[in-house]
Amino acid sequence: MDVIKSLLEQQPLMALFLTIAIGYLIGEINIKGFSLGVGAVLFVALAVGWFAPKSAPAPMVGTLGLALFLYAVGVQYGKQFFLGLKSSNGRKANLMALIGVLLSGAVSLLFTRTHELSIGHALGLFAGSGTSTPTLQAAIARLSSDDPAVGYSVAYPFGVAGPILCLYIVFMVLKPKLQSNAGGRMEVREITLHDSEFAGKTVGELAATLPASVRIVALRRAHHNEPVSPEAVLAEDDVLLMVGPNKEMLDQAGLAVGEPDPGRFAKDRRDLDYIRVFASRATVVGHALGDINLPTTRASIVAHVRRGDADLLPGPDLVLESGDRVGLLAHRDDFKPVRQFFGDSIKATAEFSYISIGLGMAIGFLLGAVVIPLPGMGRVSLGLSGVLIAALVLGNYRRTGPLNWTIPLSANIVLRNLGLTLFLAQVGMASGPKFAATVSQTGLTMLGLGAIVLLTLVLPILILGLFVFKMPYDEVAGIVAGACGNPAILAYANKLAPTDAPDIGYAMIFPGMTIIKILVVNVVPALFGG
């Protein structure tokens, strides 16, 4: 054992990545739908740090990892965050989350009086119950102590398992009726205008009577298929090709327009065929569909755009991002120029501008260095929350002149998961000895306190959302996931409620509550004279 200990301490980077590998292996263990996921890296790191105290890499490794995580999250969710602040439902959701976060913080601080916890342990319980790694980093930096990491690691399991258990219990009690979004994939319908009241009217007039998420993309007339324009005049026996988000909505729209067609569109591909390409060239990325002139010799049309795991209904204002998969209806002779025009490179799903990420991160670190005087409490700096704030603003703008601030979803996920993993491994290895000493002294006390803090975060949101504001279950589940912050909670919410609402709620809540948590751990020590 001494040989292994010596090897780990002499090779801290080897120890770091070995810790990550073992952590992810343990995190994949699934017990009745529950797994620790990336959180297992923290616990393995604590064990490695306890076994080989000098194996922890430099703190700069953890700081860099967390900065990458915060920047990637902010850039991805910036637009949804600001949209949430503008809408009444978004403001209501943020208020609910804010109440839960502040209550959990107040209860954590109460334990410094009732159970004589140190301020570091209390802030660690607060961060761990909310599974907020950025909050942990802010607490460590504010106190210049590893005490928060101890409280965080004790409360973290409850921060993951507690919300999942609460969502499951509420789901089983209420049994809400939810409609699946079918994985975000567009559906297609062919409708024939037999003796229809819309004969003689334009496509635009017909489209105005349909749901906003249903679109007419092509027309079959006299045995030929062709794209449609809003000015095209409809006639009896025309066949319309319609796209929409789900079968039910298309069935309803189709019945109001005409009769289902046996599928002549799909069988006859002489005039129009389907092609899907990756948007990877600078000439299309960052540009709205309405500003793009397709290089086709015959009429063609964009039928849908797939971004990540969701299909987007194309419109003139939809701005293409690197890695988007664009589905078009075009003549086969035009397939080659279409591929060349869009670039059609799969590499675009994993590439981003190092110029924009470099500038964005630099702006964030500069903003975090600004010192804010608080009367009676001293001075507080934003720290790494400055990176998150900068990323949210840039993610909302998405593009400034030639600079594209967005990161393709696949690259974004890799970047933020790598960053989070590096931070958890580094901070766990550095905190291992103190964690073992604290748990041996306090026994199960801190475990119970962590569970209480978690409940004060989750229960107010569930009560306010479901019983006071009468919000749908899937929306409340997304708000809970965003307030708690752990992606595992969001994944479970999506499993219970397979709609878009949990993802939207998470996007609206997570960035703002992360900033609030960071501010809490910066302000509280000043109030306590720390």
Short mmCIF file of C-alpha atoms in Angstrom, two decimals:
data_model
loop_
_atom_site.label_atom_id
_atom_site.label_comp_id
_atom_site.label_asym_id
_atom_site.label_seq_id
_atom_site.Cartn_x
_atom_site.Cartn_y
_atom_site.Cartn_z
CA MET A 1 0.00 0.00 0.00
CA ASP A 2 2.89 2.34 0.71
CA VAL A 3 4.12 1.83 -2.86
CA ILE A 4 0.73 2.81 -4.30
CA LYS A 5 0.49 5.80 -1.97
CA SER A 6 3.96 6.97 -2.96
CA LEU A 7 3.18 6.55 -6.67
CA LEU A 8 -0.04 8.59 -6.39
CA GLU A 9 1.69 11.39 -4.52
CA GLN A 10 4.59 11.52 -6.99
CA GLN A 11 2.25 11.59 -10.00
CA PRO A 12 -0.65 13.92 -9.11
CA LEU A 13 -1.98 14.16 -12.69
CA MET A 14 -2.01 10.38 -13.00
CA ALA A 15 -3.84 10.24 -9.67
CA LEU A 16 -6.32 12.86 -10.93
CA PHE A 17 -7.32 10.95 -14.06
CA LEU A 18 -7.33 7.60 -12.29
CA THR A 19 -9.74 9.12 -9.78
CA ILE A 20 -11.95 10.35 -12.62
CA ALA A 21 -12.00 6.91 -14.28
CA ILE A 22 -12.90 5.06 -11.08
CA GLY A 23 -15.46 7.74 -10.18
CA TYR A 24 -17.32 7.41 -13.45
CA LEU A 25 -17.23 3.63 -13.19
CA ILE A 26 -18.90 3.77 -9.78
CA GLY A 27 -21.27 6.51 -10.97
CA GLU A 28 -22.70 4.17 -13.60
CA ILE A 29 -23.91 1.73 -10.94
CA ASN A 30 -27.71 1.91 -11.06
CA ILE A 31 -29.87 0.89 -8.12
CA LYS A 32 -33.57 0.98 -9.00
CA GLY A 33 -33.17 3.97 -11.28
CA PHE A 34 -30.81 5.92 -9.02
CA SER A 35 -27.13 6.50 -9.73
CA LEU A 36 -24.60 9.06 -8.53
CA GLY A 37 -23.37 9.88 -12.02
CA VAL A 38 -20.57 12.43 -12.05
CA GLY A 39 -21.09 12.97 -8.31
CA ALA A 40 -19.31 9.68 -7.66
CA VAL A 41 -16.08 11.35 -8.77
CA LEU A 42 -16.22 13.53 -5.65
CA PHE A 43 -16.52 10.55 -3.30
CA VAL A 44 -13.72 8.62 -4.97
CA ALA A 45 -11.60 11.78 -4.85
CA LEU A 46 -12.25 12.12 -1.11
CA ALA A 47 -11.09 8.54 -0.60
CA VAL A 48 -7.96 9.07 -2.72
CA GLY A 49 -7.22 12.33 -0.90
CA TRP A 50 -7.56 10.61 2.46
CA PHE A 51 -5.32 7.70 1.39
CA ALA A 52 -2.68 9.86 -0.33
CA PRO A 53 -2.95 13.43 1.02
CA LYS A 54 -0.19 14.83 -1.19
CA SER A 55 -1.68 13.52 -4.43
CA ALA A 56 -4.01 16.47 -4.98
CA PRO A 57 -3.11 18.53 -8.08
CA ALA A 58 -2.77 22.31 -7.97
CA PRO A 59 -5.97 24.27 -7.15
CA MET A 60 -5.67 25.97 -10.56
CA VAL A 61 -6.81 22.69 -12.16
CA GLY A 62 -10.12 22.81 -10.30
CA THR A 63 -10.60 26.52 -10.95
CA LEU A 64 -10.09 26.06 -14.69
CA GLY A 65 -12.49 23.10 -14.76
CA LEU A 66 -15.25 24.98 -13.00
CA ALA A 67 -14.79 28.05 -15.19
CA LEU A 68 -15.26 25.90 -18.31
CA PHE A 69 -18.40 24.36 -16.81
CA LEU A 70 -19.94 27.73 -15.95
CA TYR A 71 -19.13 29.27 -19.32
CA ALA A 72 -20.59 26.34 -21.27
CA VAL A 73 -23.80 26.36 -19.20
CA GLY A 74 -24.23 30.12 -19.50
CA VAL A 75 -23.72 30.20 -23.27
CA GLN A 76 -26.20 27.35 -23.78
CA TYR A 77 -28.98 28.68 -21.54
CA GLY A 78 -28.50 32.45 -21.84
CA LYS A 79 -31.39 33.05 -24.22
CA GLN A 80 -33.86 30.93 -22.22
CA PHE A 81 -32.75 32.60 -18.99
CA PHE A 82 -33.51 36.13 -20.18
CA LEU A 83 -36.74 35.06 -21.84
CA GLY A 84 -37.79 33.59 -18.50
CA LEU A 85 -37.15 36.87 -16.73
CA LYS A 86 -39.40 38.71 -19.21
CA SER A 87 -42.44 36.40 -18.95
CA SER A 88 -44.87 36.27 -16.04
CA ASN A 89 -44.51 32.51 -15.73
CA GLY A 90 -40.73 32.84 -15.78
CA ARG A 91 -40.75 35.46 -13.02
CA LYS A 92 -43.12 33.31 -10.99
CA ALA A 93 -40.88 30.27 -11.43
CA ASN A 94 -37.77 32.22 -10.41
CA LEU A 95 -39.59 33.56 -7.34
CA MET A 96 -40.50 30.03 -6.25
CA ALA A 97 -36.93 28.84 -6.72
CA LEU A 98 -35.57 31.89 -4.91
CA ILE A 99 -37.77 31.19 -1.87
CA GLY A 100 -36.54 27.59 -1.72
CA VAL A 101 -32.87 28.55 -2.10
CA LEU A 102 -33.02 31.30 0.54
CA LEU A 103 -34.90 29.05 2.99
CA SER A 104 -32.31 26.31 2.61
CA GLY A 105 -29.55 28.85 3.17
CA ALA A 106 -31.27 30.20 6.28
CA VAL A 107 -31.71 26.70 7.74
CA SER A 108 -28.05 25.91 7.04
CA LEU A 109 -26.99 29.00 8.97
CA LEU A 110 -29.40 28.16 11.80
CA PHE A 111 -27.39 24.99 12.40
CA THR A 112 -24.36 27.11 13.31
CA ARG A 113 -26.35 28.11 16.41
CA THR A 114 -28.31 24.96 17.20
CA HIS A 115 -25.60 22.37 16.42
CA GLU A 116 -22.47 24.52 16.68
CA LEU A 117 -21.40 23.87 13.10
CA SER A 118 -18.64 26.02 11.68
CA ILE A 119 -19.69 28.55 9.06
CA GLY A 120 -17.67 26.56 6.51
CA HIS A 121 -19.51 23.32 7.25
CA ALA A 122 -22.88 25.15 7.11
CA LEU A 123 -22.15 26.72 3.73
CA GLY A 124 -20.94 23.33 2.51
CA LEU A 125 -24.28 21.77 3.54
CA PHE A 126 -26.04 24.56 1.66
CA ALA A 127 -23.96 23.98 -1.49
CA GLY A 128 -24.15 20.18 -1.28
CA SER A 129 -27.90 20.03 -0.72
CA GLY A 130 -28.29 22.15 -3.85
CA THR A 131 -25.57 20.11 -5.63
CA SER A 132 -24.02 23.42 -6.67
CA THR A 133 -20.34 22.94 -7.40
CA PRO A 134 -19.82 26.65 -8.29
CA THR A 135 -21.22 27.55 -4.86
CA LEU A 136 -18.75 25.17 -3.23
CA GLN A 137 -15.88 26.81 -5.08
CA ALA A 138 -17.08 30.28 -4.06
CA ALA A 139 -17.34 29.21 -0.41
CA ILE A 140 -13.85 27.69 -0.44
CA ALA A 141 -12.41 30.82 -2.02
CA ARG A 142 -14.29 33.17 0.34
CA LEU A 143 -13.23 31.34 3.53
CA SER A 144 -9.80 30.15 2.33
CA SER A 145 -10.69 26.81 3.92
CA ASP A 146 -11.65 23.27 2.87
CA ASP A 147 -14.47 23.12 5.45
CA PRO A 148 -17.17 23.77 2.81
CA ALA A 149 -15.97 20.73 0.82
CA VAL A 150 -16.60 18.55 3.87
CA GLY A 151 -20.17 19.76 4.32
CA TYR A 152 -20.73 19.55 0.56
CA SER A 153 -19.64 15.94 0.31
CA VAL A 154 -21.83 14.96 3.27
CA ALA A 155 -24.94 16.63 1.86
CA TYR A 156 -24.40 15.86 -1.83
CA PRO A 157 -26.06 12.38 -1.83
CA PHE A 158 -29.23 13.91 -0.40
CA GLY A 159 -28.99 16.71 -2.94
CA VAL A 160 -29.21 14.13 -5.74
CA ALA A 161 -31.45 11.44 -4.29
CA GLY A 162 -33.78 13.72 -2.28
CA PRO A 163 -35.34 15.70 -5.16
CA ILE A 164 -35.68 12.53 -7.24
CA LEU A 165 -37.52 10.81 -4.39
CA CYS A 166 -39.76 13.86 -3.82
CA LEU A 167 -40.64 14.11 -7.52
CA TYR A 168 -41.44 10.39 -7.61
CA ILE A 169 -43.70 10.52 -4.54
CA VAL A 170 -45.60 13.56 -5.82
CA PHE A 171 -45.95 11.94 -9.24
CA MET A 172 -47.39 8.75 -7.75
CA VAL A 173 -49.82 10.70 -5.53
CA LEU A 174 -51.07 13.20 -8.13
CA LYS A 175 -50.82 10.92 -11.20
CA PRO A 176 -50.71 13.92 -13.59
CA LYS A 177 -51.82 13.45 -17.19
CA LEU A 178 -48.91 14.36 -19.45
CA GLN A 179 -48.49 14.17 -23.20
CA SER A 180 -45.14 12.99 -24.53
CA ASN A 181 -43.40 15.23 -27.03
CA ALA A 182 -42.25 12.12 -28.93
CA GLY A 183 -38.61 12.95 -28.43
CA GLY A 184 -38.87 16.36 -30.09
CA ARG A 185 -39.17 14.86 -33.60
CA MET A 186 -41.30 16.40 -36.31
CA GLU A 187 -44.17 14.40 -37.80
CA VAL A 188 -45.39 14.55 -41.40
CA ARG A 189 -48.92 14.35 -42.88
CA GLU A 190 -50.31 14.37 -46.44
CA ILE A 191 -53.77 15.93 -46.73
CA THR A 192 -56.00 16.08 -49.85
CA LEU A 193 -58.33 19.06 -50.38
CA HIS A 194 -61.51 17.22 -51.50
CA ASP A 195 -64.43 19.69 -51.74
CA SER A 196 -62.62 21.88 -49.29
CA GLU A 197 -63.71 25.39 -48.32
CA PHE A 198 -60.06 26.42 -48.76
CA ALA A 199 -60.07 25.80 -52.52
CA GLY A 200 -59.45 29.15 -54.19
CA LYS A 201 -57.71 30.60 -51.16
CA THR A 202 -53.96 31.08 -50.73
CA VAL A 203 -51.64 28.89 -48.70
CA GLY A 204 -51.07 31.85 -46.39
CA GLU A 205 -54.80 32.14 -45.65
CA LEU A 206 -54.99 28.41 -44.88
CA ALA A 207 -51.85 28.52 -42.72
CA ALA A 208 -53.39 31.30 -40.62
CA THR A 209 -56.13 28.89 -39.51
CA LEU A 210 -53.65 26.19 -38.41
CA PRO A 211 -51.75 25.95 -35.09
CA ALA A 212 -48.56 28.01 -35.11
CA SER A 213 -46.43 24.87 -34.81
CA VAL A 214 -47.92 23.29 -37.98
CA ARG A 215 -46.49 24.30 -41.33
CA ILE A 216 -47.32 23.53 -44.97
CA VAL A 217 -44.06 22.85 -46.82
CA ALA A 218 -45.04 21.37 -50.20
CA LEU A 219 -47.90 20.87 -52.63
CA ARG A 220 -48.76 18.05 -55.07
CA ARG A 221 -50.77 19.03 -58.14
CA ALA A 222 -51.26 17.27 -61.50
CA HIS A 223 -48.97 14.43 -60.43
CA HIS A 224 -46.08 16.78 -59.62
CA ASN A 225 -44.63 17.80 -56.25
CA GLU A 226 -43.44 21.37 -55.61
CA PRO A 227 -42.57 23.64 -52.67
CA VAL A 228 -45.23 26.16 -51.74
CA SER A 229 -45.21 29.87 -51.06
CA PRO A 230 -47.80 31.79 -49.00
CA GLU A 231 -49.12 33.35 -52.23
CA ALA A 232 -49.88 30.01 -53.95
CA VAL A 233 -53.61 29.56 -54.70
CA LEU A 234 -55.12 26.23 -53.65
CA ALA A 235 -57.41 24.05 -55.78
CA GLU A 236 -59.54 20.97 -55.17
CA ASP A 237 -57.65 17.67 -55.14
CA ASP A 238 -54.39 19.41 -54.22
CA VAL A 239 -52.32 17.36 -51.79
CA LEU A 240 -50.60 19.28 -49.00
CA LEU A 241 -47.50 18.10 -47.14
CA MET A 242 -47.70 19.34 -43.54
CA VAL A 243 -45.16 19.08 -40.71
CA GLY A 244 -45.79 19.49 -36.99
CA PRO A 245 -44.48 18.55 -33.54
CA ASN A 246 -46.73 15.53 -32.90
CA LYS A 247 -49.26 13.18 -34.52
CA GLU A 248 -52.24 14.44 -32.53
CA MET A 249 -51.78 18.06 -33.61
CA LEU A 250 -51.33 17.08 -37.26
CA ASP A 251 -54.38 14.81 -37.18
CA GLN A 252 -56.47 17.65 -35.77
CA ALA A 253 -55.16 20.13 -38.34
CA GLY A 254 -55.63 17.64 -41.17
CA LEU A 255 -59.27 16.94 -40.32
CA ALA A 256 -60.00 20.67 -40.41
CA VAL A 257 -58.47 21.01 -43.88
CA GLY A 258 -59.23 17.86 -45.87
CA GLU A 259 -58.77 14.11 -45.91
CA PRO A 260 -55.69 11.95 -45.25
CA ASP A 261 -53.83 11.02 -48.44
CA PRO A 262 -52.49 7.48 -49.06
CA GLY A 263 -48.93 8.77 -49.43
CA ARG A 264 -48.40 9.85 -53.03
CA PHE A 265 -45.88 12.48 -51.92
CA ALA A 266 -43.54 9.95 -50.36
CA LYS A 267 -43.81 7.52 -53.28
CA ASP A 268 -43.17 10.03 -56.06
CA ARG A 269 -39.71 11.63 -55.68
CA ARG A 270 -39.14 12.76 -59.28
CA ASP A 271 -39.55 16.46 -58.51
CA LEU A 272 -38.77 16.63 -54.80
CA ASP A 273 -36.67 14.38 -52.61
CA TYR A 274 -35.47 14.71 -49.05
CA ILE A 275 -31.89 15.55 -48.07
CA ARG A 276 -30.42 16.36 -44.68
CA VAL A 277 -27.11 18.24 -44.34
CA PHE A 278 -24.95 19.64 -41.55
CA ALA A 279 -24.66 23.41 -41.35
CA SER A 280 -20.90 23.96 -41.07
CA ARG A 281 -19.87 26.75 -43.47
CA ALA A 282 -19.41 30.30 -42.22
CA THR A 283 -21.68 31.53 -45.04
CA VAL A 284 -24.73 29.92 -43.38
CA VAL A 285 -23.85 29.63 -39.68
CA GLY A 286 -25.16 32.64 -37.77
CA HIS A 287 -27.52 33.65 -40.57
CA ALA A 288 -31.33 33.55 -40.54
CA LEU A 289 -33.07 31.20 -42.94
CA GLY A 290 -34.83 34.18 -44.51
CA ASP A 291 -31.46 35.64 -45.50
CA ILE A 292 -30.15 32.45 -47.13
CA ASN A 293 -30.52 31.95 -50.88
CA LEU A 294 -30.39 28.24 -51.69
CA PRO A 295 -28.13 27.38 -54.65
CA THR A 296 -30.72 25.26 -56.44
CA THR A 297 -31.74 25.39 -60.08
CA ARG A 298 -35.28 24.29 -59.20
CA ALA A 299 -37.64 25.26 -56.40
CA SER A 300 -36.64 23.88 -52.98
CA ILE A 301 -37.50 24.50 -49.34
CA VAL A 302 -36.16 23.91 -45.83
CA ALA A 303 -38.56 21.46 -44.17
CA HIS A 304 -37.05 21.33 -40.67
CA VAL A 305 -33.91 21.99 -38.64
CA ARG A 306 -32.67 19.53 -36.04
CA ARG A 307 -30.56 20.96 -33.21
CA GLY A 308 -29.29 18.52 -30.63
CA ASP A 309 -32.15 16.11 -29.95
CA ALA A 310 -34.99 18.42 -30.99
CA ASP A 311 -36.54 19.38 -34.32
CA LEU A 312 -37.18 23.09 -34.89
CA LEU A 313 -39.90 24.39 -37.16
CA PRO A 314 -38.13 26.48 -39.82
CA GLY A 315 -39.05 30.10 -40.21
CA PRO A 316 -37.41 33.17 -41.77
CA ASP A 317 -36.13 34.31 -38.35
CA LEU A 318 -34.55 30.99 -37.33
CA VAL A 319 -30.77 31.51 -37.09
CA LEU A 320 -28.65 28.50 -38.00
CA GLU A 321 -25.97 27.34 -35.58
CA SER A 322 -22.88 25.27 -36.26
CA GLY A 323 -23.78 21.59 -36.30
CA ASP A 324 -27.49 22.08 -37.07
CA ARG A 325 -28.90 19.36 -39.32
CA VAL A 326 -31.00 20.99 -42.01
CA GLY A 327 -33.68 18.92 -43.78
CA LEU A 328 -34.61 20.12 -47.26
CA LEU A 329 -36.99 19.15 -50.04
CA ALA A 330 -35.15 19.59 -53.35
CA HIS A 331 -34.60 17.97 -56.74
CA ARG A 332 -31.95 15.25 -56.75
CA ASP A 333 -29.88 17.18 -59.30
CA ASP A 334 -29.44 19.92 -56.69
CA PHE A 335 -28.21 17.65 -53.88
CA LYS A 336 -24.50 18.21 -54.63
CA PRO A 337 -24.61 22.04 -54.66
CA VAL A 338 -26.79 21.99 -51.52
CA ARG A 339 -24.18 19.90 -49.67
CA GLN A 340 -21.40 22.22 -50.80
CA PHE A 341 -23.41 25.30 -49.83
CA PHE A 342 -24.09 24.16 -46.25
CA GLY A 343 -20.70 22.48 -45.81
CA ASP A 344 -22.24 19.20 -44.61
CA SER A 345 -19.32 18.43 -42.26
CA ILE A 346 -19.99 16.42 -39.12
CA LYS A 347 -16.92 18.04 -37.58
CA ALA A 348 -19.07 21.13 -37.04
CA THR A 349 -20.90 19.35 -34.21
CA ALA A 350 -17.70 19.41 -32.14
CA GLU A 351 -16.01 22.63 -33.26
CA PHE A 352 -16.27 26.14 -31.86
CA SER A 353 -14.45 29.44 -32.11
CA TYR A 354 -11.49 29.59 -29.73
CA ILE A 355 -11.43 33.33 -30.34
CA SER A 356 -14.96 33.77 -28.96
CA ILE A 357 -14.48 31.42 -26.02
CA GLY A 358 -11.15 33.09 -25.19
CA LEU A 359 -12.66 36.56 -25.24
CA GLY A 360 -15.79 35.41 -23.40
CA MET A 361 -13.83 33.72 -20.61
CA ALA A 362 -11.52 36.75 -20.32
CA ILE A 363 -14.51 39.08 -19.96
CA GLY A 364 -15.95 36.75 -17.30
CA PHE A 365 -12.75 36.64 -15.25
CA LEU A 366 -12.42 40.43 -15.51
CA LEU A 367 -16.01 40.87 -14.33
CA GLY A 368 -15.36 38.43 -11.46
CA ALA A 369 -12.39 40.50 -10.32
CA VAL A 370 -14.53 43.60 -9.77
CA VAL A 371 -14.85 44.30 -6.04
CA ILE A 372 -18.31 45.42 -4.87
CA PRO A 373 -18.50 47.35 -1.56
CA LEU A 374 -21.40 46.32 0.66
CA PRO A 375 -22.15 48.79 3.49
CA GLY A 376 -21.59 47.15 6.86
CA MET A 377 -20.41 43.87 5.31
CA GLY A 378 -17.10 44.76 3.69
CA ARG A 379 -16.28 44.08 0.05
CA VAL A 380 -17.38 41.17 -2.13
CA SER A 381 -16.16 40.09 -5.56
CA LEU A 382 -18.17 37.99 -8.00
CA GLY A 383 -15.35 35.50 -8.50
CA LEU A 384 -16.21 32.74 -10.95
CA SER A 385 -19.84 33.84 -11.02
CA GLY A 386 -18.55 36.61 -13.28
CA VAL A 387 -17.82 33.94 -15.88
CA LEU A 388 -21.40 32.68 -15.64
CA ILE A 389 -22.88 36.18 -15.89
CA ALA A 390 -20.75 37.01 -18.94
CA ALA A 391 -21.67 33.71 -20.59
CA LEU A 392 -25.39 34.30 -20.00
CA VAL A 393 -25.23 37.70 -21.69
CA LEU A 394 -23.17 36.41 -24.61
CA GLY A 395 -25.40 33.34 -24.94
CA ASN A 396 -28.40 35.64 -25.15
CA TYR A 397 -26.85 37.72 -27.96
CA ARG A 398 -25.44 34.56 -29.60
CA ARG A 399 -23.56 36.59 -32.23
CA THR A 400 -21.74 39.93 -32.33
CA GLY A 401 -20.56 40.89 -35.79
CA PRO A 402 -18.24 38.12 -37.00
CA LEU A 403 -17.99 36.51 -33.56
CA ASN A 404 -20.31 33.56 -32.88
CA TRP A 405 -20.58 33.07 -29.11
CA THR A 406 -22.52 29.81 -29.28
CA ILE A 407 -20.97 26.36 -28.94
CA PRO A 408 -22.46 23.33 -30.77
CA LEU A 409 -24.47 21.26 -28.30
CA SER A 410 -22.28 18.15 -28.49
CA ALA A 411 -19.11 20.20 -27.93
CA ASN A 412 -20.85 22.15 -25.15
CA ILE A 413 -21.76 18.96 -23.28
CA VAL A 414 -18.21 17.62 -23.54
CA LEU A 415 -16.72 20.92 -22.40
CA ARG A 416 -18.92 21.38 -19.35
CA ASN A 417 -18.78 17.75 -18.24
CA LEU A 418 -14.98 17.73 -18.50
CA GLY A 419 -14.77 20.97 -16.55
CA LEU A 420 -17.11 19.78 -13.81
CA THR A 421 -15.27 16.47 -13.53
CA LEU A 422 -11.87 18.15 -13.17
CA PHE A 423 -13.17 20.41 -10.42
CA LEU A 424 -14.85 17.62 -8.43
CA ALA A 425 -11.75 15.45 -8.62
CA GLN A 426 -9.37 18.22 -7.56
CA VAL A 427 -11.44 19.59 -4.70
CA GLY A 428 -12.25 16.09 -3.40
CA MET A 429 -8.61 15.02 -3.38
CA ALA A 430 -7.63 18.22 -1.55
CA SER A 431 -10.41 17.76 1.04
CA GLY A 432 -10.10 14.03 1.72
CA PRO A 433 -8.18 14.14 5.03
CA LYS A 434 -10.44 16.78 6.60
CA PHE A 435 -13.60 15.00 5.41
CA ALA A 436 -12.60 11.73 7.09
CA ALA A 437 -11.75 13.52 10.33
CA THR A 438 -15.04 15.47 10.40
CA VAL A 439 -17.32 12.49 9.69
CA SER A 440 -15.57 10.42 12.35
CA GLN A 441 -16.20 13.19 14.88
CA THR A 442 -19.82 14.10 14.04
CA GLY A 443 -21.14 10.63 13.13
CA LEU A 444 -24.58 10.77 11.48
CA THR A 445 -25.41 14.28 12.67
CA MET A 446 -24.26 16.12 9.57
CA LEU A 447 -25.96 13.54 7.34
CA GLY A 448 -29.30 14.30 9.00
CA LEU A 449 -28.72 18.04 8.78
CA GLY A 450 -27.98 17.72 5.07
CA ALA A 451 -31.30 15.95 4.53
CA ILE A 452 -33.17 18.72 6.37
CA VAL A 453 -31.52 21.45 4.29
CA LEU A 454 -32.47 19.61 1.10
CA LEU A 455 -36.13 19.35 2.12
CA THR A 456 -36.30 23.08 2.86
CA LEU A 457 -35.14 23.68 -0.70
CA VAL A 458 -37.48 21.28 -2.53
CA LEU A 459 -40.73 21.24 -0.54
CA PRO A 460 -41.51 24.99 -0.78
CA ILE A 461 -41.18 24.84 -4.57
CA LEU A 462 -43.48 21.83 -4.84
CA ILE A 463 -46.08 23.34 -2.50
CA LEU A 464 -46.08 26.78 -4.14
CA GLY A 465 -46.02 25.45 -7.68
CA LEU A 466 -48.57 22.66 -7.44
CA PHE A 467 -51.00 23.91 -4.80
CA VAL A 468 -50.66 27.72 -4.66
CA PHE A 469 -49.97 28.69 -8.29
CA LYS A 470 -51.66 25.52 -9.71
CA MET A 471 -48.87 24.97 -12.24
CA PRO A 472 -48.63 21.72 -14.28
CA TYR A 473 -46.47 18.98 -12.81
CA ASP A 474 -43.94 18.97 -15.65
CA GLU A 475 -43.27 22.71 -15.24
CA VAL A 476 -42.79 22.38 -11.48
CA ALA A 477 -40.48 19.39 -11.99
CA GLY A 478 -38.29 21.55 -14.25
CA ILE A 479 -38.21 24.33 -11.65
CA VAL A 480 -37.17 21.85 -8.93
CA ALA A 481 -34.41 20.51 -11.20
CA GLY A 482 -33.19 24.03 -11.96
CA ALA A 483 -33.19 25.11 -8.31
CA CYS A 484 -31.28 21.98 -7.28
CA GLY A 485 -29.05 22.18 -10.33
CA ASN A 486 -28.00 18.56 -10.77
CA PRO A 487 -28.43 17.19 -14.32
CA ALA A 488 -29.41 13.80 -12.87
CA ILE A 489 -32.54 15.41 -11.38
CA LEU A 490 -33.44 16.92 -14.75
CA ALA A 491 -32.95 13.55 -16.43
CA TYR A 492 -35.31 11.92 -13.92
CA ALA A 493 -37.86 14.73 -14.36
CA ASN A 494 -37.76 14.10 -18.11
CA LYS A 495 -38.34 10.41 -17.48
CA LEU A 496 -41.45 11.11 -15.37
CA ALA A 497 -42.69 13.97 -17.57
CA PRO A 498 -41.55 13.41 -21.18
CA THR A 499 -42.44 16.92 -22.37
CA ASP A 500 -40.38 20.04 -23.11
CA ALA A 501 -41.43 21.75 -19.86
CA PRO A 502 -38.72 20.27 -17.55
CA ASP A 503 -35.93 21.37 -19.92
CA ILE A 504 -37.40 24.86 -20.30
CA GLY A 505 -37.87 25.21 -16.53
CA TYR A 506 -34.32 24.06 -15.86
CA ALA A 507 -32.94 26.53 -18.40
CA MET A 508 -34.87 29.44 -16.85
CA ILE A 509 -33.96 28.65 -13.26
CA PHE A 510 -30.51 27.08 -13.11
CA PRO A 511 -28.32 30.07 -14.11
CA GLY A 512 -30.07 32.60 -11.87
CA MET A 513 -30.17 30.32 -8.82
CA THR A 514 -26.51 29.45 -9.29
CA ILE A 515 -25.68 33.16 -9.10
CA ILE A 516 -27.91 33.58 -6.02
CA LYS A 517 -26.20 30.65 -4.26
CA ILE A 518 -22.77 32.08 -5.04
CA LEU A 519 -23.80 35.49 -3.71
CA VAL A 520 -25.17 33.91 -0.52
CA VAL A 521 -21.88 32.21 0.34
CA ASN A 522 -20.02 35.45 -0.40
CA VAL A 523 -22.26 37.66 1.73
CA VAL A 524 -22.88 35.37 4.73
CA PRO A 525 -19.26 35.24 5.95
CA ALA A 526 -19.23 39.05 6.04
CA LEU A 527 -22.35 39.02 8.23
CA PHE A 528 -20.71 36.51 10.56
CA GLY A 529 -17.44 38.42 10.62
CA GLY A 530 -15.64 35.74 8.53
#
